[in-house]
Amino acid sequence: MTSETGKAAGAPGLKRAVTGPLLFLFILGDVLGAGVYALVGEMAGQAGGLVWLAFAIALVMALLTAFSYAELVTKYPHAGGSAVYAEKAYRSPLVAFLVGFCMLAAGMVSAAGLSLAFTGEYLTAFLDVPQVPAAIVFLVLVALINAWGIKESLRANIGMTIIETTGLVLVIVLGAWVIGRGDADLGGAFDPPAETGVWVAVLGSALIAYYSFVGFETSANLAEEIRDVSRVYPRALFGALLTAGVVYLLLGFVAPAVIAPAELAESTGPLLEVVRTAGAVPPELFAVIALVAVANGALLTMIMASRLGYGMAQRGLLPSPMSRVLPGRRTPGVAILVTTAVAIVLAATGELVDLASTVVLLLLFVFLSTNVAVLVLRRDRVEHDHFRAPTALPVLAVLSCLLLLTRQEAQHWLLAGVLLAVGVLVYLVTRRSSRVVPADA
């Protein structure tokens, strides 16, 4: 006999140890990832000095999808996130699997890319080691923290989130100092792009900025571990996104004011250029902060991937052993092992740029499915109170996802297609195995 979530009656579930502050820091740490340290330069290359406006547009686009997650997480507080919503909305195990697998694959691909980013130039500034072996060691260490316990993992996230947030705030303060001493050009923050129409360029820059807000969706997979989820989740979700948005807006204003947009566009470390111009902080400090930001992103991503794999296995969408939890620790041990192993293979065989682009494409499919699901599931009533998004917002979110999908390149569509083909094969094998009845049953 199984419960609604698919786990056997009497089987140990996940521990409800996630409080509001822990969840807020989890989401904030996942959103304030390593991407922003490089994205500002790419954004300036398109939008000129109007980087802050591009961040504002991207924040609105991210909030549209966040409203859908707030409704569905509080309505269906089960591990599995978007896969659960797709299964309920579309009544198709295959569609549910594909949505969940997109999210799962994005998590593992992202962790692989972050491991390569961690063991690249930032690490070699202090320690000269081969990249792939170092990436494997890094992923194993992340897995050990993940297996230790959700509360312990999120406590580690607190320290790392404080460090990476402090680093971004430091750039804002140093930029304001440069402006205050008269060594900046405030007009730089309002310089339009040189060769393109303003709104076309700002929208293109906003599409890049949108990627820096990705990460909030991983919190849906902690639904079974959040205390008082209907009250806590929306507050933590919107609070974290708005906090990140304020930080990004301020960064988007001070960076082109301190450094000319053209120079920002040519730099692979645009925020480091602001630090160097201020001259008050050793540049090496930023290498350390970047390492912490990347490590934090990898930990939070693998927490999501392992919980999602656990939730999908509970519902019969992945092999059942992935729903097993570690005795004592009550963390999804098998799911952690499997997702880490796949991430190691991807890190050993992939390139950072391709991995990052594929993550974005996979997540856009997930967001599109979730925003449609919230509308379809309005007909489904539940007994408990939950958050409800205004109907117009999911519709606008669907349009924003379709717009972003048109910006993807052909090679990333191909790579995502290969990953999904592998996913379908796993699904078919799992379904076939579930139909095999033992002779002594």
Short mmCIF file of C-alpha atoms in Angstrom, two decimals:
data_model
loop_
_atom_site.label_atom_id
_atom_site.label_comp_id
_atom_site.label_asym_id
_atom_site.label_seq_id
_atom_site.Cartn_x
_atom_site.Cartn_y
_atom_site.Cartn_z
CA MET A 1 0.00 0.00 0.00
CA THR A 2 1.29 3.46 -0.85
CA SER A 3 0.44 6.96 0.21
CA GLU A 4 -0.38 9.86 -2.12
CA THR A 5 3.28 10.62 -2.60
CA GLY A 6 4.03 7.05 -3.59
CA LYS A 7 6.16 5.93 -0.66
CA ALA A 8 5.40 2.79 1.23
CA ALA A 9 3.24 3.12 4.31
CA GLY A 10 5.35 3.38 7.42
CA ALA A 11 8.55 4.13 5.48
CA PRO A 12 10.66 6.94 6.93
CA GLY A 13 10.18 10.25 5.16
CA LEU A 14 12.31 13.35 4.94
CA LYS A 15 12.84 15.39 8.09
CA ARG A 16 11.02 18.74 8.36
CA ALA A 17 14.03 20.78 9.45
CA VAL A 18 13.91 23.77 7.07
CA THR A 19 12.80 26.99 8.76
CA GLY A 20 11.92 30.29 7.11
CA PRO A 21 15.37 31.89 7.56
CA LEU A 22 17.12 28.73 6.31
CA LEU A 23 14.87 28.63 3.24
CA PHE A 24 15.40 32.35 2.55
CA LEU A 25 19.17 31.88 2.62
CA PHE A 26 18.91 28.72 0.51
CA ILE A 27 17.06 30.57 -2.26
CA LEU A 28 19.19 33.71 -1.97
CA GLY A 29 22.39 31.67 -2.12
CA ASP A 30 21.17 29.80 -5.19
CA VAL A 31 20.12 32.98 -7.02
CA LEU A 32 23.23 34.97 -6.11
CA GLY A 33 25.43 32.47 -7.89
CA ALA A 34 28.75 32.77 -9.64
CA GLY A 35 27.18 33.90 -12.94
CA VAL A 36 26.77 37.54 -11.98
CA TYR A 37 30.55 37.90 -11.59
CA ALA A 38 30.85 37.60 -15.39
CA LEU A 39 27.39 38.49 -16.70
CA VAL A 40 27.64 42.23 -16.09
CA GLY A 41 30.27 42.55 -18.81
CA GLU A 42 28.21 40.62 -21.36
CA MET A 43 25.16 42.70 -20.49
CA ALA A 44 27.07 45.96 -20.95
CA GLY A 45 28.16 44.71 -24.37
CA GLN A 46 24.51 44.71 -25.43
CA ALA A 47 22.78 47.37 -23.33
CA GLY A 48 25.61 49.87 -22.88
CA GLY A 49 25.22 51.57 -19.50
CA LEU A 50 21.59 50.49 -19.09
CA VAL A 51 22.58 47.30 -17.29
CA TRP A 52 20.44 48.23 -14.28
CA LEU A 53 17.34 48.45 -16.52
CA ALA A 54 18.06 45.03 -17.99
CA PHE A 55 18.31 43.59 -14.47
CA ALA A 56 14.96 45.20 -13.58
CA ILE A 57 13.25 43.59 -16.59
CA ALA A 58 14.82 40.21 -15.81
CA LEU A 59 13.64 40.44 -12.19
CA VAL A 60 10.06 40.97 -13.35
CA MET A 61 10.32 37.97 -15.70
CA ALA A 62 11.68 35.77 -12.90
CA LEU A 63 8.96 36.90 -10.49
CA LEU A 64 6.27 35.87 -13.01
CA THR A 65 7.39 32.24 -12.85
CA ALA A 66 8.03 32.49 -9.10
CA PHE A 67 4.32 33.21 -8.54
CA SER A 68 3.48 29.88 -10.20
CA TYR A 69 5.96 28.05 -7.96
CA ALA A 70 4.56 29.74 -4.85
CA GLU A 71 1.07 28.48 -5.66
CA LEU A 72 2.03 24.95 -6.61
CA VAL A 73 4.56 24.34 -3.81
CA THR A 74 2.06 25.40 -1.15
CA LYS A 75 -0.76 23.50 -2.84
CA TYR A 76 1.21 20.26 -3.31
CA PRO A 77 4.02 20.24 -0.71
CA HIS A 78 5.78 17.10 -1.94
CA ALA A 79 9.37 16.42 -2.98
CA GLY A 80 9.61 16.17 -6.76
CA GLY A 81 8.69 19.76 -7.61
CA SER A 82 7.83 20.37 -11.25
CA ALA A 83 7.52 16.65 -12.01
CA VAL A 84 4.73 16.35 -9.44
CA TYR A 85 2.89 19.34 -10.92
CA ALA A 86 3.23 18.00 -14.47
CA GLU A 87 1.92 14.58 -13.45
CA LYS A 88 -1.13 16.09 -11.78
CA ALA A 89 -1.82 18.57 -14.57
CA TYR A 90 -1.26 16.49 -17.68
CA ARG A 91 -2.13 13.01 -16.31
CA SER A 92 0.72 11.53 -18.34
CA PRO A 93 3.56 9.68 -16.60
CA LEU A 94 5.79 10.28 -19.65
CA VAL A 95 5.22 14.06 -19.61
CA ALA A 96 5.78 14.12 -15.85
CA PHE A 97 8.98 12.20 -16.29
CA LEU A 98 10.27 14.46 -19.07
CA VAL A 99 9.61 17.59 -17.00
CA GLY A 100 11.24 16.09 -13.94
CA PHE A 101 14.12 14.75 -15.97
CA CYS A 102 14.73 18.17 -17.53
CA MET A 103 15.03 19.59 -14.02
CA LEU A 104 17.16 16.69 -12.83
CA ALA A 105 19.44 16.86 -15.88
CA ALA A 106 19.77 20.62 -15.51
CA GLY A 107 20.86 20.16 -11.91
CA MET A 108 23.48 17.55 -12.71
CA VAL A 109 24.76 19.45 -15.76
CA SER A 110 24.91 22.65 -13.71
CA ALA A 111 26.87 20.96 -10.92
CA ALA A 112 29.31 19.58 -13.49
CA GLY A 113 29.80 23.04 -14.97
CA LEU A 114 30.25 24.60 -11.54
CA SER A 115 32.86 22.01 -10.64
CA LEU A 116 34.83 23.03 -13.76
CA ALA A 117 34.38 26.70 -12.89
CA PHE A 118 35.60 26.06 -9.34
CA THR A 119 38.72 24.24 -10.50
CA GLY A 120 39.54 26.72 -13.26
CA GLU A 121 41.33 30.06 -13.01
CA TYR A 122 39.95 30.94 -9.58
CA LEU A 123 41.48 27.85 -7.96
CA THR A 124 44.70 27.89 -9.97
CA ALA A 125 45.37 31.38 -8.63
CA PHE A 126 46.21 29.61 -5.37
CA LEU A 127 46.80 25.95 -6.24
CA ASP A 128 48.03 24.47 -9.53
CA VAL A 129 46.18 21.15 -9.94
CA PRO A 130 44.76 19.22 -12.93
CA GLN A 131 41.22 20.44 -13.57
CA VAL A 132 39.24 17.22 -14.05
CA PRO A 133 40.64 15.30 -11.03
CA ALA A 134 40.13 18.40 -8.89
CA ALA A 135 36.56 18.71 -10.17
CA ILE A 136 35.86 15.10 -9.21
CA VAL A 137 37.21 15.64 -5.69
CA PHE A 138 35.12 18.79 -5.43
CA LEU A 139 31.92 16.93 -6.39
CA VAL A 140 32.63 14.15 -3.91
CA LEU A 141 33.07 16.69 -1.10
CA VAL A 142 29.79 18.34 -2.07
CA ALA A 143 28.09 14.92 -1.97
CA LEU A 144 29.42 14.22 1.53
CA ILE A 145 28.02 17.52 2.83
CA ASN A 146 24.71 16.78 1.10
CA ALA A 147 24.52 13.30 2.66
CA TRP A 148 25.39 14.66 6.10
CA GLY A 149 21.93 16.19 6.49
CA ILE A 150 19.65 18.86 5.07
CA LYS A 151 19.96 21.06 8.16
CA GLU A 152 23.74 20.72 8.15
CA SER A 153 23.87 21.38 4.41
CA LEU A 154 21.80 24.53 4.76
CA ARG A 155 23.90 25.68 7.70
CA ALA A 156 26.95 25.41 5.43
CA ASN A 157 24.96 27.40 2.89
CA ILE A 158 24.42 30.18 5.45
CA GLY A 159 28.13 30.88 5.77
CA MET A 160 28.78 30.70 2.04
CA THR A 161 25.76 32.85 1.18
CA ILE A 162 26.90 35.52 3.64
CA ILE A 163 30.36 35.52 2.05
CA GLU A 164 29.16 35.75 -1.56
CA THR A 165 26.55 38.37 -0.69
CA THR A 166 29.15 40.37 1.21
CA GLY A 167 31.38 40.26 -1.86
CA LEU A 168 28.68 41.73 -4.07
CA VAL A 169 27.80 44.36 -1.48
CA LEU A 170 31.51 45.19 -1.29
CA VAL A 171 31.54 45.95 -5.02
CA ILE A 172 28.53 48.23 -4.57
CA VAL A 173 30.17 50.07 -1.65
CA LEU A 174 33.49 50.44 -3.49
CA GLY A 175 31.68 51.67 -6.59
CA ALA A 176 29.77 54.23 -4.51
CA TRP A 177 33.08 55.32 -2.97
CA VAL A 178 34.61 55.87 -6.42
CA ILE A 179 31.52 57.86 -7.42
CA GLY A 180 31.71 59.90 -4.21
CA ARG A 181 35.34 60.84 -4.68
CA GLY A 182 34.59 62.13 -8.18
CA ASP A 183 36.41 59.47 -10.19
CA ALA A 184 33.31 58.06 -11.90
CA ASP A 185 30.98 59.16 -14.67
CA LEU A 186 27.36 58.86 -13.54
CA GLY A 187 26.31 59.40 -17.13
CA GLY A 188 27.88 56.05 -17.96
CA ALA A 189 24.97 54.32 -16.21
CA PHE A 190 22.60 55.92 -18.72
CA ASP A 191 24.66 55.53 -21.90
CA PRO A 192 22.51 53.82 -24.57
CA PRO A 193 23.99 51.05 -26.74
CA ALA A 194 26.02 52.39 -29.65
CA GLU A 195 24.82 50.33 -32.61
CA THR A 196 21.38 48.96 -31.70
CA GLY A 197 17.97 50.32 -30.79
CA VAL A 198 17.67 50.94 -27.05
CA TRP A 199 14.76 48.63 -26.28
CA VAL A 200 15.97 45.82 -28.51
CA ALA A 201 19.39 45.97 -26.87
CA VAL A 202 18.02 46.22 -23.32
CA LEU A 203 15.73 43.25 -23.94
CA GLY A 204 18.65 41.22 -25.25
CA SER A 205 20.63 42.16 -22.16
CA ALA A 206 17.64 41.30 -19.96
CA LEU A 207 17.58 37.81 -21.46
CA ILE A 208 21.17 37.38 -20.31
CA ALA A 209 20.34 38.84 -16.90
CA TYR A 210 17.46 36.39 -16.52
CA TYR A 211 19.99 33.59 -16.23
CA SER A 212 21.40 35.20 -13.10
CA PHE A 213 18.00 34.80 -11.37
CA VAL A 214 17.73 31.09 -12.20
CA GLY A 215 18.02 28.95 -9.08
CA PHE A 216 14.91 29.88 -7.14
CA GLU A 217 13.07 26.89 -8.67
CA THR A 218 15.29 24.40 -6.83
CA SER A 219 13.57 25.30 -3.56
CA ALA A 220 10.38 23.50 -4.70
CA ASN A 221 12.15 20.20 -4.10
CA LEU A 222 12.48 20.95 -0.38
CA ALA A 223 8.69 21.11 0.09
CA GLU A 224 8.56 18.00 2.30
CA GLU A 225 11.30 19.38 4.54
CA ILE A 226 9.87 22.90 5.13
CA ARG A 227 8.05 23.69 8.34
CA ASP A 228 4.65 25.36 7.81
CA VAL A 229 5.23 25.43 4.06
CA SER A 230 2.08 27.39 3.11
CA ARG A 231 3.12 30.36 5.20
CA VAL A 232 6.91 30.15 5.01
CA TYR A 233 7.54 29.33 1.35
CA PRO A 234 6.03 32.40 -0.40
CA ARG A 235 7.69 34.79 2.06
CA ALA A 236 11.10 33.20 1.63
CA LEU A 237 10.77 32.92 -2.16
CA PHE A 238 9.72 36.49 -2.88
CA GLY A 239 11.95 37.92 -0.16
CA ALA A 240 15.03 36.21 -1.60
CA LEU A 241 14.25 37.18 -5.20
CA LEU A 242 13.62 40.81 -4.29
CA THR A 243 16.80 40.93 -2.18
CA ALA A 244 18.83 39.52 -5.08
CA GLY A 245 17.10 41.96 -7.42
CA VAL A 246 18.11 44.96 -5.32
CA VAL A 247 21.72 43.76 -5.23
CA TYR A 248 21.75 43.23 -8.99
CA LEU A 249 20.14 46.62 -9.70
CA LEU A 250 22.76 48.42 -7.62
CA LEU A 251 25.57 46.46 -9.29
CA GLY A 252 24.08 47.28 -12.67
CA PHE A 253 24.17 50.98 -11.83
CA VAL A 254 27.60 51.39 -10.21
CA ALA A 255 29.57 49.15 -12.60
CA PRO A 256 29.01 51.20 -15.81
CA ALA A 257 29.34 54.41 -13.79
CA VAL A 258 32.80 53.42 -12.55
CA ILE A 259 34.00 51.53 -15.63
CA ALA A 260 33.00 52.59 -19.15
CA PRO A 261 30.48 50.11 -20.64
CA ALA A 262 32.84 49.33 -23.53
CA GLU A 263 35.59 48.36 -21.06
CA LEU A 264 33.16 46.25 -19.02
CA ALA A 265 32.16 44.42 -22.19
CA GLU A 266 35.79 43.47 -22.88
CA SER A 267 36.47 42.15 -19.36
CA THR A 268 35.95 38.56 -18.21
CA GLY A 269 35.90 39.83 -14.62
CA PRO A 270 33.91 43.07 -14.79
CA LEU A 271 33.27 43.37 -11.06
CA LEU A 272 36.96 42.84 -10.41
CA GLU A 273 37.60 45.91 -12.58
CA VAL A 274 35.50 47.96 -10.17
CA VAL A 275 37.52 46.62 -7.23
CA ARG A 276 40.80 47.46 -8.96
CA THR A 277 39.64 50.99 -9.75
CA ALA A 278 38.69 51.57 -6.12
CA GLY A 279 42.13 50.34 -5.04
CA ALA A 280 41.14 49.61 -1.46
CA VAL A 281 40.76 45.81 -1.54
CA PRO A 282 43.29 43.19 -2.74
CA PRO A 283 42.05 41.60 -6.01
CA GLU A 284 42.97 38.17 -4.63
CA LEU A 285 40.13 38.55 -2.15
CA PHE A 286 37.69 38.40 -5.02
CA ALA A 287 39.12 35.10 -6.23
CA VAL A 288 38.30 33.63 -2.82
CA ILE A 289 34.79 35.08 -2.86
CA ALA A 290 34.19 33.67 -6.35
CA LEU A 291 35.30 30.22 -5.19
CA VAL A 292 32.85 30.38 -2.29
CA ALA A 293 30.05 31.50 -4.63
CA VAL A 294 30.69 28.61 -7.03
CA ALA A 295 30.93 26.05 -4.21
CA ASN A 296 27.69 27.31 -2.71
CA GLY A 297 25.91 27.07 -6.05
CA ALA A 298 27.13 23.49 -6.53
CA LEU A 299 25.97 22.43 -3.06
CA LEU A 300 22.50 23.92 -3.48
CA THR A 301 22.15 22.48 -6.98
CA MET A 302 23.04 18.97 -5.82
CA ILE A 303 20.64 19.25 -2.87
CA MET A 304 17.93 19.98 -5.43
CA ALA A 305 18.95 17.19 -7.81
CA SER A 306 19.09 14.53 -5.12
CA ARG A 307 15.70 15.52 -3.64
CA LEU A 308 14.16 15.60 -7.10
CA GLY A 309 15.54 12.15 -7.92
CA TYR A 310 14.18 10.90 -4.60
CA GLY A 311 10.73 12.38 -5.29
CA MET A 312 10.57 10.98 -8.83
CA ALA A 313 11.55 7.52 -7.58
CA GLN A 314 8.78 7.68 -4.98
CA ARG A 315 6.28 8.22 -7.79
CA GLY A 316 7.63 5.39 -9.93
CA LEU A 317 9.29 7.66 -12.50
CA LEU A 318 12.83 6.52 -11.63
CA PRO A 319 14.11 3.19 -10.29
CA SER A 320 12.77 2.59 -6.76
CA PRO A 321 16.18 2.29 -5.02
CA MET A 322 16.62 6.05 -5.52
CA SER A 323 13.86 6.61 -2.95
CA ARG A 324 15.90 5.03 -0.15
CA VAL A 325 17.11 7.27 2.66
CA LEU A 326 20.21 6.90 4.80
CA PRO A 327 19.35 5.52 8.25
CA GLY A 328 19.95 8.06 10.97
CA ARG A 329 20.73 10.92 8.61
CA ARG A 330 17.38 10.59 6.73
CA THR A 331 18.85 12.04 3.57
CA PRO A 332 18.31 10.47 0.09
CA GLY A 333 21.56 8.54 0.01
CA VAL A 334 21.10 6.57 -3.22
CA ALA A 335 19.86 9.64 -5.10
CA ILE A 336 22.89 11.60 -3.89
CA LEU A 337 25.20 8.82 -5.08
CA VAL A 338 23.59 8.55 -8.52
CA THR A 339 23.37 12.29 -9.22
CA THR A 340 26.96 12.80 -8.12
CA ALA A 341 28.18 9.98 -10.37
CA VAL A 342 26.43 11.48 -13.41
CA ALA A 343 27.80 14.95 -12.61
CA ILE A 344 31.31 13.48 -12.43
CA VAL A 345 30.93 11.92 -15.89
CA LEU A 346 29.67 15.21 -17.33
CA ALA A 347 32.51 17.17 -15.71
CA ALA A 348 35.06 14.76 -17.14
CA THR A 349 33.65 14.93 -20.69
CA GLY A 350 32.02 18.36 -21.09
CA GLU A 351 32.97 21.99 -21.64
CA LEU A 352 31.84 24.74 -19.29
CA VAL A 353 30.17 26.97 -21.91
CA ASP A 354 28.13 24.16 -23.45
CA LEU A 355 27.10 22.82 -20.06
CA ALA A 356 25.91 26.24 -18.89
CA SER A 357 23.89 26.91 -22.06
CA THR A 358 22.24 23.50 -21.90
CA VAL A 359 21.18 24.14 -18.29
CA VAL A 360 19.27 27.24 -19.35
CA LEU A 361 17.48 25.48 -22.19
CA LEU A 362 16.42 22.56 -19.98
CA LEU A 363 15.09 24.86 -17.27
CA LEU A 364 13.02 26.86 -19.75
CA PHE A 365 11.09 23.68 -20.60
CA VAL A 366 10.52 23.14 -16.88
CA PHE A 367 9.30 26.71 -16.37
CA LEU A 368 7.00 26.51 -19.38
CA SER A 369 5.43 23.31 -18.05
CA THR A 370 5.02 24.70 -14.53
CA ASN A 371 3.41 27.94 -15.66
CA VAL A 372 0.87 26.03 -17.75
CA ALA A 373 0.29 23.50 -14.95
CA VAL A 374 -0.70 26.17 -12.45
CA LEU A 375 -3.59 27.17 -14.73
CA VAL A 376 -4.67 23.59 -15.50
CA LEU A 377 -4.67 22.67 -11.80
CA ARG A 378 -7.01 25.50 -10.78
CA ARG A 379 -9.80 22.91 -11.15
CA ASP A 380 -8.15 20.70 -8.50
CA ARG A 381 -9.15 21.62 -4.96
CA VAL A 382 -7.14 20.79 -1.84
CA GLU A 383 -8.28 20.87 1.78
CA HIS A 384 -5.56 23.13 3.17
CA ASP A 385 -4.99 26.86 2.58
CA HIS A 386 -2.34 27.76 0.02
CA PHE A 387 -0.97 30.72 -1.95
CA ARG A 388 -2.84 31.69 -5.14
CA ALA A 389 -1.26 33.71 -7.97
CA PRO A 390 -3.29 36.19 -10.02
CA THR A 391 -4.34 34.39 -13.23
CA ALA A 392 -2.70 36.89 -15.57
CA LEU A 393 0.79 36.23 -14.15
CA PRO A 394 1.21 32.60 -15.25
CA VAL A 395 0.00 33.60 -18.72
CA LEU A 396 2.64 36.33 -18.93
CA ALA A 397 5.21 33.87 -17.59
CA VAL A 398 4.44 31.41 -20.40
CA LEU A 399 5.03 34.18 -22.95
CA SER A 400 8.35 35.09 -21.31
CA CYS A 401 9.52 31.46 -21.50
CA LEU A 402 8.62 31.22 -25.18
CA LEU A 403 10.55 34.43 -25.83
CA LEU A 404 13.63 33.06 -24.07
CA LEU A 405 13.46 29.78 -25.98
CA THR A 406 13.79 31.66 -29.27
CA ARG A 407 17.21 32.91 -28.12
CA GLN A 408 18.82 29.46 -27.85
CA GLU A 409 21.40 28.17 -30.33
CA ALA A 410 21.10 25.01 -32.43
CA GLN A 411 23.95 23.07 -30.78
CA HIS A 412 22.34 23.45 -27.37
CA TRP A 413 19.02 22.20 -28.69
CA LEU A 414 20.93 19.16 -29.95
CA LEU A 415 22.66 18.48 -26.63
CA ALA A 416 19.39 18.88 -24.71
CA GLY A 417 17.74 16.50 -27.16
CA VAL A 418 20.39 13.84 -26.53
CA LEU A 419 19.91 14.16 -22.76
CA LEU A 420 16.15 13.85 -23.11
CA ALA A 421 16.55 10.77 -25.32
CA VAL A 422 18.60 9.15 -22.57
CA GLY A 423 15.87 10.14 -20.13
CA VAL A 424 13.15 8.47 -22.21
CA LEU A 425 15.23 5.28 -22.32
CA VAL A 426 15.55 5.29 -18.51
CA TYR A 427 11.81 5.90 -18.22
CA LEU A 428 10.92 2.97 -20.49
CA VAL A 429 13.26 0.61 -18.64
CA THR A 430 11.84 1.72 -15.29
CA ARG A 431 8.24 1.25 -16.42
CA ARG A 432 9.00 -2.16 -17.90
CA SER A 433 10.74 -3.29 -14.71
CA SER A 434 7.77 -2.18 -12.61
CA ARG A 435 5.50 -4.48 -14.63
CA VAL A 436 7.65 -7.56 -13.98
CA VAL A 437 6.04 -9.59 -11.19
CA PRO A 438 8.36 -11.97 -9.29
CA ALA A 439 7.42 -15.67 -9.55
CA ASP A 440 7.05 -16.02 -5.76
CA ALA A 441 4.93 -12.85 -5.40
#
